[in-house]
Short mmCIF file of C-alpha atoms in Angstrom, two decimals:
data_model
loop_
_atom_site.label_atom_id
_atom_site.label_comp_id
_atom_site.label_asym_id
_atom_site.label_seq_id
_atom_site.Cartn_x
_atom_site.Cartn_y
_atom_site.Cartn_z
CA UNK A 20 156.09 118.19 102.43
CA UNK A 21 153.74 115.75 100.74
CA UNK A 22 150.41 117.17 99.74
CA UNK A 23 147.12 115.46 99.12
CA UNK A 24 144.51 117.43 97.23
CA UNK A 25 140.88 116.43 97.50
CA UNK A 26 138.11 117.46 95.17
CA UNK A 27 135.50 118.63 95.32
CA UNK A 28 135.70 120.48 98.62
CA UNK A 29 131.91 120.57 98.96
CA UNK A 30 129.28 118.34 97.39
CA UNK A 31 125.53 118.54 97.85
CA UNK A 32 123.41 115.94 96.08
CA UNK A 33 119.96 114.38 96.20
CA UNK A 34 119.31 110.97 97.71
CA UNK A 35 119.80 108.24 95.14
CA UNK A 36 122.44 110.03 93.10
CA UNK A 37 125.96 108.71 92.53
CA UNK A 38 129.11 110.65 93.32
CA UNK A 39 132.89 110.40 93.16
CA UNK A 40 135.46 112.09 95.39
CA UNK A 41 139.06 112.38 94.26
CA UNK A 42 142.33 112.43 96.16
CA UNK A 43 145.46 113.37 94.20
CA UNK A 44 149.14 113.83 94.95
CA UNK A 45 152.47 114.16 93.19
CA UNK A 46 153.96 111.84 95.81
CA UNK A 47 153.89 108.07 95.97
CA UNK A 48 152.29 106.55 99.05
CA UNK A 49 152.78 103.06 100.44
CA UNK A 50 149.13 102.99 101.45
CA UNK A 51 146.13 105.26 101.38
CA UNK A 52 143.25 105.43 103.79
CA UNK A 53 139.77 106.94 103.61
CA UNK A 54 138.05 108.26 106.73
CA UNK A 55 134.59 109.58 107.42
CA UNK A 56 134.02 112.21 110.09
CA UNK A 57 130.73 113.34 111.58
CA UNK A 58 130.24 116.68 113.39
CA UNK A 59 131.72 116.70 116.88
CA UNK A 60 133.51 113.39 116.44
CA UNK A 61 136.89 112.11 115.36
CA UNK A 62 137.49 110.53 111.94
CA UNK A 63 136.63 106.86 111.56
CA UNK A 64 138.56 104.64 109.17
CA UNK A 65 136.55 103.30 106.21
CA UNK A 66 139.21 101.48 104.21
CA UNK A 67 142.93 101.06 103.59
CA UNK A 68 144.32 100.37 100.11
CA UNK A 69 147.91 99.27 99.73
CA UNK A 70 148.40 97.93 96.18
CA UNK A 71 148.49 100.03 93.02
CA UNK A 72 145.30 99.46 91.04
CA UNK A 73 143.52 97.96 94.05
CA UNK A 74 139.75 98.26 94.22
CA UNK A 75 137.84 97.69 97.45
CA UNK A 76 134.10 97.69 97.93
CA UNK A 77 132.27 98.43 101.15
CA UNK A 78 128.55 98.05 100.48
CA UNK A 79 127.70 101.09 98.27
CA UNK A 80 131.20 102.57 98.55
CA UNK A 81 133.94 101.70 96.06
CA UNK A 82 137.53 102.75 96.71
CA UNK A 83 140.29 102.68 94.12
CA UNK A 84 144.05 103.20 94.49
CA UNK A 85 145.80 104.50 91.38
CA UNK A 86 148.27 102.28 89.55
CA UNK A 87 151.14 104.62 90.46
CA UNK A 88 149.94 104.87 94.10
CA UNK A 89 149.66 108.68 93.81
CA UNK A 90 145.89 109.03 93.68
CA UNK A 91 142.68 107.47 94.88
CA UNK A 92 138.95 107.81 94.43
CA UNK A 93 135.85 107.11 96.46
CA UNK A 94 132.64 106.37 94.58
CA UNK A 95 129.29 106.20 96.34
CA UNK A 96 126.36 104.58 94.57
CA UNK A 97 122.79 105.61 95.36
CA UNK A 98 123.78 108.02 98.12
CA UNK A 99 121.66 108.15 101.26
CA UNK A 100 121.26 110.92 103.88
CA UNK A 101 123.24 108.72 106.27
CA UNK A 102 126.27 109.13 103.99
CA UNK A 103 126.44 112.82 104.91
CA UNK A 104 129.77 113.73 106.48
CA UNK A 105 133.32 114.88 105.90
CA UNK A 106 135.38 112.41 103.87
CA UNK A 107 139.14 112.53 104.33
CA UNK A 108 141.86 110.72 102.46
CA UNK A 109 145.22 110.13 104.12
CA UNK A 110 148.44 108.80 102.64
CA UNK A 111 151.14 106.89 104.46
CA UNK A 112 154.77 106.66 103.45
CA UNK A 113 157.16 103.82 104.14
CA UNK A 114 159.53 104.02 107.09
CA UNK A 115 159.38 103.35 110.79
CA UNK A 116 157.01 106.17 111.69
CA UNK A 117 154.69 105.91 108.69
CA UNK A 118 152.89 109.07 109.58
CA UNK A 119 149.75 110.05 107.73
CA UNK A 120 149.35 113.06 105.47
CA UNK A 121 145.71 114.13 105.27
CA UNK A 122 143.83 115.76 102.46
CA UNK A 123 141.69 118.83 103.17
CA UNK A 124 138.48 116.82 103.01
CA UNK A 125 135.22 116.71 101.05
CA UNK A 126 132.07 117.79 102.86
CA UNK A 127 129.22 115.67 101.48
CA UNK A 128 125.58 116.51 102.07
CA UNK A 129 122.93 114.10 100.84
CA UNK A 130 119.49 115.67 100.78
CA UNK A 131 116.39 113.50 101.29
CA UNK B 28 137.63 99.11 125.83
CA UNK B 29 137.19 102.88 125.95
CA UNK B 30 139.47 103.34 122.94
CA UNK B 31 141.02 106.81 122.76
CA UNK B 32 139.77 109.33 125.30
CA UNK B 33 140.45 113.07 125.38
CA UNK B 34 139.82 115.70 128.02
CA UNK B 35 138.57 118.35 128.16
CA UNK B 36 135.99 118.45 125.37
CA UNK B 37 135.89 122.24 125.31
CA UNK B 38 138.25 124.90 126.62
CA UNK B 39 138.46 128.67 126.45
CA UNK B 40 141.82 130.27 127.17
CA UNK B 41 143.14 133.79 127.24
CA UNK B 42 146.22 134.65 125.23
CA UNK B 43 149.34 133.70 127.17
CA UNK B 44 147.72 131.06 129.36
CA UNK B 45 149.03 127.52 129.39
CA UNK B 46 147.15 124.26 129.51
CA UNK B 47 147.47 120.54 128.93
CA UNK B 48 145.21 118.50 126.68
CA UNK B 49 144.97 114.96 127.95
CA UNK B 50 144.89 111.84 125.78
CA UNK B 51 144.75 108.21 126.87
CA UNK B 52 144.29 104.90 125.06
CA UNK B 53 143.64 101.42 126.44
CA UNK B 54 144.52 99.38 123.35
CA UNK B 55 148.23 99.01 124.16
CA UNK B 56 149.09 100.89 120.97
CA UNK B 57 152.66 102.01 120.50
CA UNK B 58 151.98 104.84 118.07
CA UNK B 59 150.19 107.97 119.27
CA UNK B 60 149.74 111.29 117.49
CA UNK B 61 148.27 114.74 117.97
CA UNK B 62 146.57 116.57 115.10
CA UNK B 63 144.84 119.90 114.77
CA UNK B 64 141.93 120.40 112.41
CA UNK B 65 141.13 123.78 110.93
CA UNK B 66 138.44 124.57 108.35
CA UNK B 67 139.52 123.67 104.82
CA UNK B 68 142.88 122.30 105.94
CA UNK B 69 142.20 118.71 106.91
CA UNK B 70 144.22 117.36 109.83
CA UNK B 71 147.78 118.50 110.39
CA UNK B 72 150.22 116.53 112.51
CA UNK B 73 151.61 118.37 115.54
CA UNK B 74 153.68 115.75 117.38
CA UNK B 75 153.82 111.99 117.44
CA UNK B 76 155.32 109.16 119.47
CA UNK B 77 156.41 105.69 118.42
CA UNK B 78 156.64 104.41 121.98
CA UNK B 79 157.09 105.38 125.60
CA UNK B 80 159.94 107.83 125.98
CA UNK B 81 160.12 108.63 122.25
CA UNK B 82 158.53 111.68 120.64
CA UNK B 83 159.08 113.61 117.43
CA UNK B 84 157.80 116.70 115.69
CA UNK B 85 155.19 116.71 112.99
CA UNK B 86 154.22 119.34 110.46
CA UNK B 87 153.16 122.11 112.89
CA UNK B 88 154.97 121.65 116.22
CA UNK B 89 155.66 125.27 117.22
CA UNK B 90 154.00 126.31 120.47
CA UNK B 91 153.31 122.75 121.59
CA UNK B 92 155.18 120.24 123.76
CA UNK B 93 154.55 116.55 124.32
CA UNK B 94 155.88 113.76 126.49
CA UNK B 95 155.23 110.01 126.58
CA UNK B 96 156.08 108.56 129.97
CA UNK B 97 153.69 105.61 129.60
CA UNK B 98 152.25 103.64 126.69
CA UNK B 99 148.74 104.78 127.63
CA UNK B 100 149.10 108.55 127.95
CA UNK B 101 150.22 111.25 125.52
CA UNK B 102 149.49 114.78 126.83
CA UNK B 103 149.82 117.88 124.64
CA UNK B 104 150.95 121.08 126.32
CA UNK B 105 150.31 124.60 125.10
CA UNK B 106 153.01 126.71 126.71
CA UNK B 107 151.63 130.18 125.99
CA UNK B 108 148.36 130.10 124.10
CA UNK B 109 147.87 132.29 121.04
CA UNK B 110 144.70 132.99 119.01
CA UNK B 111 146.30 131.06 116.11
CA UNK B 112 146.01 127.94 118.24
CA UNK B 113 142.22 128.11 118.20
CA UNK B 114 141.35 124.79 116.64
CA UNK B 115 139.97 121.31 117.21
CA UNK B 116 142.61 118.93 118.50
CA UNK B 117 142.51 115.19 117.91
CA UNK B 118 144.60 112.50 119.50
CA UNK B 119 145.03 109.19 117.67
CA UNK B 120 146.66 105.84 118.27
CA UNK B 121 147.51 102.71 116.29
CA UNK B 122 149.53 99.54 116.55
CA UNK B 123 152.99 99.09 115.09
CA UNK B 124 152.69 96.72 112.18
CA UNK B 125 151.40 97.14 108.65
CA UNK B 126 148.75 99.60 107.55
CA UNK B 127 147.10 99.52 110.95
CA UNK B 128 143.82 101.23 111.70
CA UNK B 129 144.33 104.57 113.37
CA UNK B 130 141.79 105.30 116.09
CA UNK B 131 140.88 108.89 116.86
CA UNK B 132 139.58 110.41 120.05
CA UNK B 133 136.47 112.63 120.09
CA UNK B 134 138.50 115.84 119.99
CA UNK B 135 139.05 118.92 122.14
CA UNK B 136 137.68 122.24 120.91
CA UNK B 137 139.95 125.06 121.98
CA UNK B 138 139.20 128.77 121.73
CA UNK B 139 141.98 131.23 122.51
CA UNK B 140 140.83 134.80 123.05
#
């Protein structure tokens, strides 16, 4: 069983602060995805990274895939209350099914 | 497009009862999956399907059955509900090729007493 460990589990910060969420595994993934989930809703895909060392930016969010494709990070600059939510990383392996293994999530609260 | 729809949104069952959670997608996606989400444990894969007539077990399949008679529908059946099956259930779908976006339904909250 492939495991993805996310840290921290909970994060509460003030508006305007920066933060980084980590997603680590001992397994190699062919791609890694980051999702954001709001209460009462399903996760929504933010980004997919597929190349070791890849960096993707989505406005104030920066996603990085580790060189060895075993870890990833999500950095948010100048966090806003609208960034509040559960952030989930999910790794995909090669093969026909390419099912996702999810991390346990990071609950982010941005206080105004 | 409605995307991925799930019914019901909420359900309370007594131990031993059976029920079916419905999932439908209108994006002509071949891949469909069922996950359960429990506090502090992320999403765990229950069953998945790579196309009509084809299903396979995920990480936590015990106590659940699935079938895929059409591309659009992927129902999840609880044969004899247990309190350990209290959870939020999500259905998801995606296309076949590459690192495709996986679309999730809004979830079904299930309480087993």
